[in-house]
PDB file of C-alpha atoms in Angstrom:
ATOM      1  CA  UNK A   1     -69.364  94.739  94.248  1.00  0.00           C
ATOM      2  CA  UNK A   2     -71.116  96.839  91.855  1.00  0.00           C
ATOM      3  CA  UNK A   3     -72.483  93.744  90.371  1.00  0.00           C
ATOM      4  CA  UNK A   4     -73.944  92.477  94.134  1.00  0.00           C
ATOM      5  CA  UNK A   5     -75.594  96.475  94.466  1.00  0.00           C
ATOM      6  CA  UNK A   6     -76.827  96.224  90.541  1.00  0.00           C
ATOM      7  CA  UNK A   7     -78.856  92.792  91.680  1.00  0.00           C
ATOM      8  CA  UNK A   8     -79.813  94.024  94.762  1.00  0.00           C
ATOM      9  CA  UNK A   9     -81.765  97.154  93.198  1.00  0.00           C
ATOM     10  CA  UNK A  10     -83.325  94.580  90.813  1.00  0.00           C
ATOM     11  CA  UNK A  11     -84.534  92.387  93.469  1.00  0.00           C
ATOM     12  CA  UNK A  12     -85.899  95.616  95.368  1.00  0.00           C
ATOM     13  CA  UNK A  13     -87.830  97.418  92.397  1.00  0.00           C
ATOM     14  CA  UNK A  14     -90.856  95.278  92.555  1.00  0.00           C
ATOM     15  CA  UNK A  15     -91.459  96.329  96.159  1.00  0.00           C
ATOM     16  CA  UNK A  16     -90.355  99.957  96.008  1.00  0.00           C
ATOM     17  CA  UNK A  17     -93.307 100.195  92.977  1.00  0.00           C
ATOM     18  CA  UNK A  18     -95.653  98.419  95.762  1.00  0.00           C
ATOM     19  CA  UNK A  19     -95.728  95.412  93.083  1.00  0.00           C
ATOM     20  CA  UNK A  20     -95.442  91.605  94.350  1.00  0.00           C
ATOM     21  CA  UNK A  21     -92.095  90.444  93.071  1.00  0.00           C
ATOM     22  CA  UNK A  22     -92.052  88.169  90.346  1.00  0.00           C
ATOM     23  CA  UNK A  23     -91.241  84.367  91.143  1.00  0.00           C
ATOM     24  CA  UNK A  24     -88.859  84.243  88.317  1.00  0.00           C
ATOM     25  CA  UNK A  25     -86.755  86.986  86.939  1.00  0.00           C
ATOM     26  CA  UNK A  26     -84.172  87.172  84.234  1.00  0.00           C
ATOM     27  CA  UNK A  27     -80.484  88.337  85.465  1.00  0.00           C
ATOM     28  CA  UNK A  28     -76.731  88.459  84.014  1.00  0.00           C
ATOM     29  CA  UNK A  29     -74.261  87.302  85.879  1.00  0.00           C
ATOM     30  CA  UNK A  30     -70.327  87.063  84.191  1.00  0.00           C
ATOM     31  CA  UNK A  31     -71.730  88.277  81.198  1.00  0.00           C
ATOM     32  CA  UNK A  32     -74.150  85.329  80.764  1.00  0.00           C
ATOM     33  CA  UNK A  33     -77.457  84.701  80.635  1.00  0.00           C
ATOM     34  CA  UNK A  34     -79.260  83.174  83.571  1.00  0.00           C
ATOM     35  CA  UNK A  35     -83.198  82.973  85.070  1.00  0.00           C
ATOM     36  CA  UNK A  36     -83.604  82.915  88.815  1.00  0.00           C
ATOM     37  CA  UNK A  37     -87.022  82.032  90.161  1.00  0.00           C
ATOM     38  CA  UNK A  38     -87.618  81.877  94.190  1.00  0.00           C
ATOM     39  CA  UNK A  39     -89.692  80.692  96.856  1.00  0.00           C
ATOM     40  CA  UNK A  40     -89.641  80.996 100.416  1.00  0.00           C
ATOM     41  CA  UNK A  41     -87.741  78.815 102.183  1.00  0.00           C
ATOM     42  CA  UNK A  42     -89.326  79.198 105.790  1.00  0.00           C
ATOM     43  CA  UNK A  43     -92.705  78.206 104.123  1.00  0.00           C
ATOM     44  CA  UNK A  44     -91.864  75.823 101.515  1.00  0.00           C
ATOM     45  CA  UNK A  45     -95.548  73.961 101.706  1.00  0.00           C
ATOM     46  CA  UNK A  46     -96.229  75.061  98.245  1.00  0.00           C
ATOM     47  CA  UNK A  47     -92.885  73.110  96.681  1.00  0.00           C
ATOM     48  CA  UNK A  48     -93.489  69.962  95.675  1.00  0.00           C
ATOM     49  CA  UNK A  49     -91.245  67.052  93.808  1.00  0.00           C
ATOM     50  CA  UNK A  50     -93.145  65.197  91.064  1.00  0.00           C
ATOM     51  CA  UNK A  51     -92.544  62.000  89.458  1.00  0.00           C
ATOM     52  CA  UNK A  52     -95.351  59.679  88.557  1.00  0.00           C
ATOM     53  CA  UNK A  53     -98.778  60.930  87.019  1.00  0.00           C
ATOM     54  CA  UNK A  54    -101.529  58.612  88.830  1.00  0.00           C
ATOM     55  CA  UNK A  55    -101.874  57.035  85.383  1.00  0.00           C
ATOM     56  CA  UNK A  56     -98.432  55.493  86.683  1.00  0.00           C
ATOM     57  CA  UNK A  57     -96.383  56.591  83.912  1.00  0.00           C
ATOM     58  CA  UNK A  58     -93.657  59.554  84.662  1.00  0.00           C
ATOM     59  CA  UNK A  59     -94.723  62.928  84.289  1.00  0.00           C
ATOM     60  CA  UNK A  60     -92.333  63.393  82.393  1.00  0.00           C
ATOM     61  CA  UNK A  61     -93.025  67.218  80.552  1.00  0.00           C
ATOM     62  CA  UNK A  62     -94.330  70.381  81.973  1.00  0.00           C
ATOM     63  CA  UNK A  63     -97.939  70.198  80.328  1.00  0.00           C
ATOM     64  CA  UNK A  64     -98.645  66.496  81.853  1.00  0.00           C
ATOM     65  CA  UNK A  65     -97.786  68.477  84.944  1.00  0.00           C
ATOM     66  CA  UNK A  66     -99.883  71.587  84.260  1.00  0.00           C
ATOM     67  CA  UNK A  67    -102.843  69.089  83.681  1.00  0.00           C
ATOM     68  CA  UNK A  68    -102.086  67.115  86.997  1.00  0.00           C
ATOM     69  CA  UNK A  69    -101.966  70.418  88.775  1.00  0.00           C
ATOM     70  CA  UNK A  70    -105.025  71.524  87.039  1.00  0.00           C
ATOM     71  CA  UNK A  71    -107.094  68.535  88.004  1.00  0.00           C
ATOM     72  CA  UNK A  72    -106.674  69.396  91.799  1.00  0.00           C
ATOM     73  CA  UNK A  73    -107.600  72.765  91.798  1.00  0.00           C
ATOM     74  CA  UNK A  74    -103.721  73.854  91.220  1.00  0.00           C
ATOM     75  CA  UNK A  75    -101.710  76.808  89.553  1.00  0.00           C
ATOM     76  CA  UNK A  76     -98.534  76.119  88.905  1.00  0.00           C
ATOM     77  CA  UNK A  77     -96.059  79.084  89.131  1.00  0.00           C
ATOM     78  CA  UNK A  78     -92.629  77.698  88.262  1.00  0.00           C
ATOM     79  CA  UNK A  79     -90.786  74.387  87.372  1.00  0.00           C
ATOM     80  CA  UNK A  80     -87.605  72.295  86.272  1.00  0.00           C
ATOM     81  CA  UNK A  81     -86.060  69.101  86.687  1.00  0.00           C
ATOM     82  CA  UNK A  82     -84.922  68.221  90.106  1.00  0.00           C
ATOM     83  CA  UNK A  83     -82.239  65.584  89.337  1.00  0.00           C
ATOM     84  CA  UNK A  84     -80.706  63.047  87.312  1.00  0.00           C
ATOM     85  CA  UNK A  85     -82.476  59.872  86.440  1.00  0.00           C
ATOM     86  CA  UNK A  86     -82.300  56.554  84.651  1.00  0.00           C
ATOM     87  CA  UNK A  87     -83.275  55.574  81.331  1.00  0.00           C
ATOM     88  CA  UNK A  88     -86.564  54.234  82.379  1.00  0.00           C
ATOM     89  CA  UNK A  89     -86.795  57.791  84.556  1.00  0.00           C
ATOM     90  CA  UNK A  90     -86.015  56.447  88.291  1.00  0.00           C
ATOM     91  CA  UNK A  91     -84.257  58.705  90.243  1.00  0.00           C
ATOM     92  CA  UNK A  92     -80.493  57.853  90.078  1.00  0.00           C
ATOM     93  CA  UNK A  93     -80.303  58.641  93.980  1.00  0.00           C
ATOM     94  CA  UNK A  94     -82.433  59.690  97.171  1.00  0.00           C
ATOM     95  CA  UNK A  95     -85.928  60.486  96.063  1.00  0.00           C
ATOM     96  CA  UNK A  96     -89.187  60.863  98.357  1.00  0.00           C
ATOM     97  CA  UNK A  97     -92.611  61.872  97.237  1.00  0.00           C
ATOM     98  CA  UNK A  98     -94.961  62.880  99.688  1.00  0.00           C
ATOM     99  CA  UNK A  99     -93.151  61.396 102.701  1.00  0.00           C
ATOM    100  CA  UNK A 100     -92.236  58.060 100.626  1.00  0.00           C
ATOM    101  CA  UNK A 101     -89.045  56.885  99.868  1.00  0.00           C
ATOM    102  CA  UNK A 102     -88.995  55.698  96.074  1.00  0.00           C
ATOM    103  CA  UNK A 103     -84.925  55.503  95.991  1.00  0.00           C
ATOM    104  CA  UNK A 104     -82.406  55.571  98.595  1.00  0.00           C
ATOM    105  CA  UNK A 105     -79.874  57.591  99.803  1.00  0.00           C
ATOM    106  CA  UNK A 106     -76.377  57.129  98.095  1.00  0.00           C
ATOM    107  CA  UNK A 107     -72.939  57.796  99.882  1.00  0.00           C
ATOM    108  CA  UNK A 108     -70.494  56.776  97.397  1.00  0.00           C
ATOM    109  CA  UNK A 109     -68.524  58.399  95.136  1.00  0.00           C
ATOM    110  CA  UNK A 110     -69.399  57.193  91.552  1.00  0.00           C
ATOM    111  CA  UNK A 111     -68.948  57.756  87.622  1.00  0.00           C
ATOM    112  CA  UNK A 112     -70.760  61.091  86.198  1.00  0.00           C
ATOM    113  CA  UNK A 113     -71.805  64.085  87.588  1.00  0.00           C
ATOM    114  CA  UNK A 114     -73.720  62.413  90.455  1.00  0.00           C
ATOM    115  CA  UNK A 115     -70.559  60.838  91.473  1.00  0.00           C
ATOM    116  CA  UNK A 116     -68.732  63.469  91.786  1.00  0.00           C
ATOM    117  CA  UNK A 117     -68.181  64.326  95.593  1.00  0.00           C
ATOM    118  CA  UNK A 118     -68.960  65.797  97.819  1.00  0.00           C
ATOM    119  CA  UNK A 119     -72.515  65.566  96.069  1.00  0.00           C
ATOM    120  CA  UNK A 120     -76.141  67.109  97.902  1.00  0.00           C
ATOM    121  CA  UNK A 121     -80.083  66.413  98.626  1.00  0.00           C
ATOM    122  CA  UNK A 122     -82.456  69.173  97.854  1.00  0.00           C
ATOM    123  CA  UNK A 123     -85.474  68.427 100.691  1.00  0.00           C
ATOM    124  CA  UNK A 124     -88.206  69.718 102.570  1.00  0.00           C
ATOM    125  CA  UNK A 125     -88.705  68.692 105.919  1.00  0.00           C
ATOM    126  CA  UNK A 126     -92.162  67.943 107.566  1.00  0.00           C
ATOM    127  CA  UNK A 127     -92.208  71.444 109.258  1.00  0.00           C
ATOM    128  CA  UNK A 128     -92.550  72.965 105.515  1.00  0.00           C
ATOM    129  CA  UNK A 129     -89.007  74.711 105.441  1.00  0.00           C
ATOM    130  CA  UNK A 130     -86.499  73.833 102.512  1.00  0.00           C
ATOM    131  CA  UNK A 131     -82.862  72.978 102.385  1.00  0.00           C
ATOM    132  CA  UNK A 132     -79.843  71.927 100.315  1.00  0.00           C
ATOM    133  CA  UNK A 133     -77.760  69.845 102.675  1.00  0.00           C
ATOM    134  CA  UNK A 134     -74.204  67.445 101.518  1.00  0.00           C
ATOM    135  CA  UNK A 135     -74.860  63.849 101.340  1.00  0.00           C
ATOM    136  CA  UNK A 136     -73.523  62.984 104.130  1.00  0.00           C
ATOM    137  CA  UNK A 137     -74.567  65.687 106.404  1.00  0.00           C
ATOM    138  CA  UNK A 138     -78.022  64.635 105.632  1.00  0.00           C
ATOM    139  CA  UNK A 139     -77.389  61.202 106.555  1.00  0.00           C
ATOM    140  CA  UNK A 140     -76.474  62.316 109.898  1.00  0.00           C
ATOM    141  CA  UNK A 141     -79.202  64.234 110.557  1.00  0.00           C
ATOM    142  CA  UNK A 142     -81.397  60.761 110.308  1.00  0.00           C
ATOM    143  CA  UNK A 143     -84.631  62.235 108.938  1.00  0.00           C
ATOM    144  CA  UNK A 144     -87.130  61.818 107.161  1.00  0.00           C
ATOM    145  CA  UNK A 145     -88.431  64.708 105.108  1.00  0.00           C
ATOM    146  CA  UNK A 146     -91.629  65.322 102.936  1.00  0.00           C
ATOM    147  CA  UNK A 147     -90.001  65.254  99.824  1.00  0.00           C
ATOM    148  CA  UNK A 148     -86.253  64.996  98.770  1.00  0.00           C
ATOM    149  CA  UNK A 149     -84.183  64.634  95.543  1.00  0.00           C
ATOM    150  CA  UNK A 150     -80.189  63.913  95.696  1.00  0.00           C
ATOM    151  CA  UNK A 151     -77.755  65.120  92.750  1.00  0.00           C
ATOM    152  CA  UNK A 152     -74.414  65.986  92.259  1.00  0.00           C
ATOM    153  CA  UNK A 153     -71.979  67.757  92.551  1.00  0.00           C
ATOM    154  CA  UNK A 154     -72.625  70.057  95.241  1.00  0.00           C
ATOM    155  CA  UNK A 155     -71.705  73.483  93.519  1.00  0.00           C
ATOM    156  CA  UNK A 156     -71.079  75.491  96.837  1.00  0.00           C
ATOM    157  CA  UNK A 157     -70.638  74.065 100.512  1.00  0.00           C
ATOM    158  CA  UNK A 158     -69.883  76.072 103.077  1.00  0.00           C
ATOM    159  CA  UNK A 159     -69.697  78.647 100.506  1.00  0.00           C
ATOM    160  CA  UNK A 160     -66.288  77.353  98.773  1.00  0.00           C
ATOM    161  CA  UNK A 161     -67.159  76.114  95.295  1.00  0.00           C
ATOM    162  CA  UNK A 162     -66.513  72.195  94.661  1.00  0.00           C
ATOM    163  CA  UNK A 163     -62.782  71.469  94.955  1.00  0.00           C
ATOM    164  CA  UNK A 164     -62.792  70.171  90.965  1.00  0.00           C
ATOM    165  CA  UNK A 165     -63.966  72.934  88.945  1.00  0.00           C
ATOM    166  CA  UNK A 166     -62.041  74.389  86.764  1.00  0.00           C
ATOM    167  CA  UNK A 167     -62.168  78.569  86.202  1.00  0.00           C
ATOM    168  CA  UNK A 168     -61.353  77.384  82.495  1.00  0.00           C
ATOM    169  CA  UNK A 169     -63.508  74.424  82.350  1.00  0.00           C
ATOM    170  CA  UNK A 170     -63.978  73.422  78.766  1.00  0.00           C
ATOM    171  CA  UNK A 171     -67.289  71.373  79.252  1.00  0.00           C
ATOM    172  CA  UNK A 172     -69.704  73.800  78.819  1.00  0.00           C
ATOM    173  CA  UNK A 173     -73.981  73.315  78.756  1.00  0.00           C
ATOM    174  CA  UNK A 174     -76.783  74.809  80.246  1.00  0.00           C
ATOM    175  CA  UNK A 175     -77.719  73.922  83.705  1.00  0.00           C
ATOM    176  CA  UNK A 176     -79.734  74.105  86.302  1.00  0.00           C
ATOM    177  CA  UNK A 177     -79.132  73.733  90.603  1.00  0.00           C
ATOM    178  CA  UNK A 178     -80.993  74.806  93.627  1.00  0.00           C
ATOM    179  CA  UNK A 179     -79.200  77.259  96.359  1.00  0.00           C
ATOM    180  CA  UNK A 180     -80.199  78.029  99.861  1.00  0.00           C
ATOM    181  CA  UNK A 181     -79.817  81.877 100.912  1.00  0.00           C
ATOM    182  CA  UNK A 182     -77.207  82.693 103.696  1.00  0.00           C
ATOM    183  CA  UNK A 183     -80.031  83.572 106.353  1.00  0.00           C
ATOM    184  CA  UNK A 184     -82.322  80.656 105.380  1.00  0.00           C
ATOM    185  CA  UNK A 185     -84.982  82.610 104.443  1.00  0.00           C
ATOM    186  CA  UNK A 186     -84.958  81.964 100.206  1.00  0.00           C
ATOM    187  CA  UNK A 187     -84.546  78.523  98.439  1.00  0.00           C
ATOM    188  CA  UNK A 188     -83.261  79.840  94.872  1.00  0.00           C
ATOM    189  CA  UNK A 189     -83.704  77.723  91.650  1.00  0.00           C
ATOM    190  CA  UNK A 190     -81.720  78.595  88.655  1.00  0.00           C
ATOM    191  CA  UNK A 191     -81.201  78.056  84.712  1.00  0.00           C
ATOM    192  CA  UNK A 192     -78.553  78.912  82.631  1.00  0.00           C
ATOM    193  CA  UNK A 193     -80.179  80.239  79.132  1.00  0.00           C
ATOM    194  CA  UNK A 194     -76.534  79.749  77.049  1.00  0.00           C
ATOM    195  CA  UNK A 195     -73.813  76.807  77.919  1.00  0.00           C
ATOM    196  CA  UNK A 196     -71.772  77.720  81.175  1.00  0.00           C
ATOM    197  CA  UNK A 197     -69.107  75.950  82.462  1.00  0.00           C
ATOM    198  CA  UNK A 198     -69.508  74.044  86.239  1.00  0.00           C
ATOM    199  CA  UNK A 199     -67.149  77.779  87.635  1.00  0.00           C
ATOM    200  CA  UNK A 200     -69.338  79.951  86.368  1.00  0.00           C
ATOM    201  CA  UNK A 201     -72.607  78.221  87.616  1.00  0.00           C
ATOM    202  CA  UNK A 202     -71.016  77.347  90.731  1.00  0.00           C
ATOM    203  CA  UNK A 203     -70.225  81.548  91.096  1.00  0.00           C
ATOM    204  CA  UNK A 204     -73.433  82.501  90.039  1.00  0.00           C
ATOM    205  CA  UNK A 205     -75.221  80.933  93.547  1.00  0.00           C
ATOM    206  CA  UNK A 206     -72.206  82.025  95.935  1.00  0.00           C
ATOM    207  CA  UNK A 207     -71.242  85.372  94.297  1.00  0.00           C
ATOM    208  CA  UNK A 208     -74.166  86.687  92.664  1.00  0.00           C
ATOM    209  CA  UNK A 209     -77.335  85.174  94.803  1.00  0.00           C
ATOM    210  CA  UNK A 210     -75.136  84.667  97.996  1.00  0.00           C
ATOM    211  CA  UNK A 211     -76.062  80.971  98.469  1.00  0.00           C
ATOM    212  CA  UNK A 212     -73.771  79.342 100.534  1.00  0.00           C
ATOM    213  CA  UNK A 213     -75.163  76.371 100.216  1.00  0.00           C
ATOM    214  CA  UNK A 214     -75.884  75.359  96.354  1.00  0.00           C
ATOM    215  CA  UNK A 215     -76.527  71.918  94.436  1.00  0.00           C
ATOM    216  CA  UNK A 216     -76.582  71.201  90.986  1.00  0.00           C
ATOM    217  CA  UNK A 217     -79.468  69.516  89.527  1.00  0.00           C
ATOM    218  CA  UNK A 218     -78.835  68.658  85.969  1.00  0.00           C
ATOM    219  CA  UNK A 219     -77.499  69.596  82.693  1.00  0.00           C
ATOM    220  CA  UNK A 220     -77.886  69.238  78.864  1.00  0.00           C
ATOM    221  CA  UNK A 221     -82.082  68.246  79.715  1.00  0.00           C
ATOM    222  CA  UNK A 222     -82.144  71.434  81.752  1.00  0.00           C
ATOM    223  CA  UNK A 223     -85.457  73.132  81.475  1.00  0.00           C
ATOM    224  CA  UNK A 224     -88.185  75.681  82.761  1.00  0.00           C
ATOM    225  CA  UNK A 225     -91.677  75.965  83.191  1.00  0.00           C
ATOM    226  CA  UNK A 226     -92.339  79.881  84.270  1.00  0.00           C
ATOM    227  CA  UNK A 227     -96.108  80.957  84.014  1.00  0.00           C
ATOM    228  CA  UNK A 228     -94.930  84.601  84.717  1.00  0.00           C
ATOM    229  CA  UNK A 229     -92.135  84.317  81.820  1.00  0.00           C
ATOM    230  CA  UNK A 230     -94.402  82.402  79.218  1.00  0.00           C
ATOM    231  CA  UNK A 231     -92.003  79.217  79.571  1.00  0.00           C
ATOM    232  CA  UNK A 232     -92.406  75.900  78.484  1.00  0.00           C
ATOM    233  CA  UNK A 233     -89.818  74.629  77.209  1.00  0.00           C
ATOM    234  CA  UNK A 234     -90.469  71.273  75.719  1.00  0.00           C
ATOM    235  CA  UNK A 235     -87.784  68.434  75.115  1.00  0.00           C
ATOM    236  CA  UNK A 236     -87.012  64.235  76.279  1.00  0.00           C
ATOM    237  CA  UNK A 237     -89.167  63.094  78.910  1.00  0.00           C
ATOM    238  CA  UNK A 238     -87.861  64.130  83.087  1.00  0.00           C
ATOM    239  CA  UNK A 239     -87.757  62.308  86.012  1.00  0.00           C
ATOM    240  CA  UNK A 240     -88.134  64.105  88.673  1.00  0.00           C
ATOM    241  CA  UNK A 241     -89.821  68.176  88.768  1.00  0.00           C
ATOM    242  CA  UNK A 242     -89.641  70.587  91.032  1.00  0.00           C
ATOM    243  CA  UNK A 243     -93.323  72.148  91.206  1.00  0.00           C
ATOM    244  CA  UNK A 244     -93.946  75.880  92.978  1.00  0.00           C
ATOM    245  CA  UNK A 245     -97.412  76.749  93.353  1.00  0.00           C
ATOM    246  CA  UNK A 246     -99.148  79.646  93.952  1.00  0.00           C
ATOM    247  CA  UNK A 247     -99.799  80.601  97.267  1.00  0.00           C
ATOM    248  CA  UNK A 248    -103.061  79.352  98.316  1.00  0.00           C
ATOM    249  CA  UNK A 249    -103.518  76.527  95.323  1.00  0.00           C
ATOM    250  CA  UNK A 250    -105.096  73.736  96.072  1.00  0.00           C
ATOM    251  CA  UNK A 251    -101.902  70.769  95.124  1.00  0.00           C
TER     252      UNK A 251
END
């Protein structure tokens, strides 16, 4: 509880000082080291999934990204990878770009992370709001969105954590996921800056950022790009990035 109050005064500071509250903050949670950066979820217009650079080869790092977000008149606020990805840097699942489906959706279970059921699509639908939705939950709805990305596992649905972690998980690595608040209203993205196990990560979106809804993106290659935090961190080549622009940039 005092832990919930603790990031609630954080997350109220900004505005109480009549500042505008940083995209991307630095927070503990369990004693570890995480960054949380934001957007609104009602008006998600400004988040955008990245792959290919129009040169046709994958963006790949942030500053191929800054450029291509330059070039069109862009500012880039915050960014990570948005899902797992073969060795030539397709998407290993669903993936649309700008209302096109490069990869489809998969339903079954599988080796890996991915596999690992009940898995999740991160997408944005063509009314501009955001969501984090099970696989198969988004099959039924039967749409088709402005941009998606599909991972696994799904850390929280419903707000119960994945049925297979482990409180005493030994694998432990930094990681990244997306989470959905409870009243729709913020679309949370979030890096661990130290190894955490799958519990841990999983508790950080349903405990500390109240996320009942929560999918993990990627480990190990887990990065961030935060212009607010002087962040680049460099590394192998993506696949796909998650892109939030300032508000009013031309993308």
């Amino acid at each position: 509880m005092r832990l919930l109050l603790a990031l609630l005064v954080l997350a109220l500071l900004p505005a109480c000082r009549g500042e505008a509250e940083p995209a991307c903050q630095d927070m503990s949670f369990d004693s570890q080291p995480f960054t949380v950066c934001r957007a609104n979820a009602r008006d998600a217009s400004n988040i955008r999934l990245v792959l290919t650079h129009p040169d046709g080869v994958p963006v790949g790092q942030f500053d191929r990204l800054a450029g291509l977000a330059g070039d069109s008149g862009g500012e880039v606020l915050f960014a990570m990878n948005a899902g797992m990805y073969h060795e030539d840097r397709r998407p290993v699942g669903l993936y649309v770009e700008d209302g096109v489906e490069i990869a489809p959706l998969v339903t079954r279970a599988g080796p890996g992370n991915f596999g690992m059921v009940p898995n999740g699509v991160f997408w944005i639908g063509t009314d501009g709001t955001a969501h984090v939705t099970e696989t198969l939950a988004y099959k039924a709805l039967g749409i088709a969105p402005a941009y998606a990305t599909q991972s696994g596992p799904m850390l929280v649905t419903g707000g119960e954590l994945h049925p297979d972690f482990n409180e005493n998980g030994q694998s432990r690595k930094r990681r990244n996921g997306v989470g959905l608040s409870a009243d729709g209203e913020t679309i949370y993205f979030a890096i661990s800056n130290s190894p955490v196990n799958f519990h841990t990560f999983a508790r950080l979106f349903r405990d500390g950022l109240d996320t009942p809804e929560a999918l993990y993106l990627d480990g190990t290659v887990s990065r961030l790009y935060s212009a607010e935090l002087g962040r680049s961190e460099p590394g192998i080549d993506m696949g796909p990035i998650v892109a939030v622009f300032a508000s009013g940039s031309s993308n």
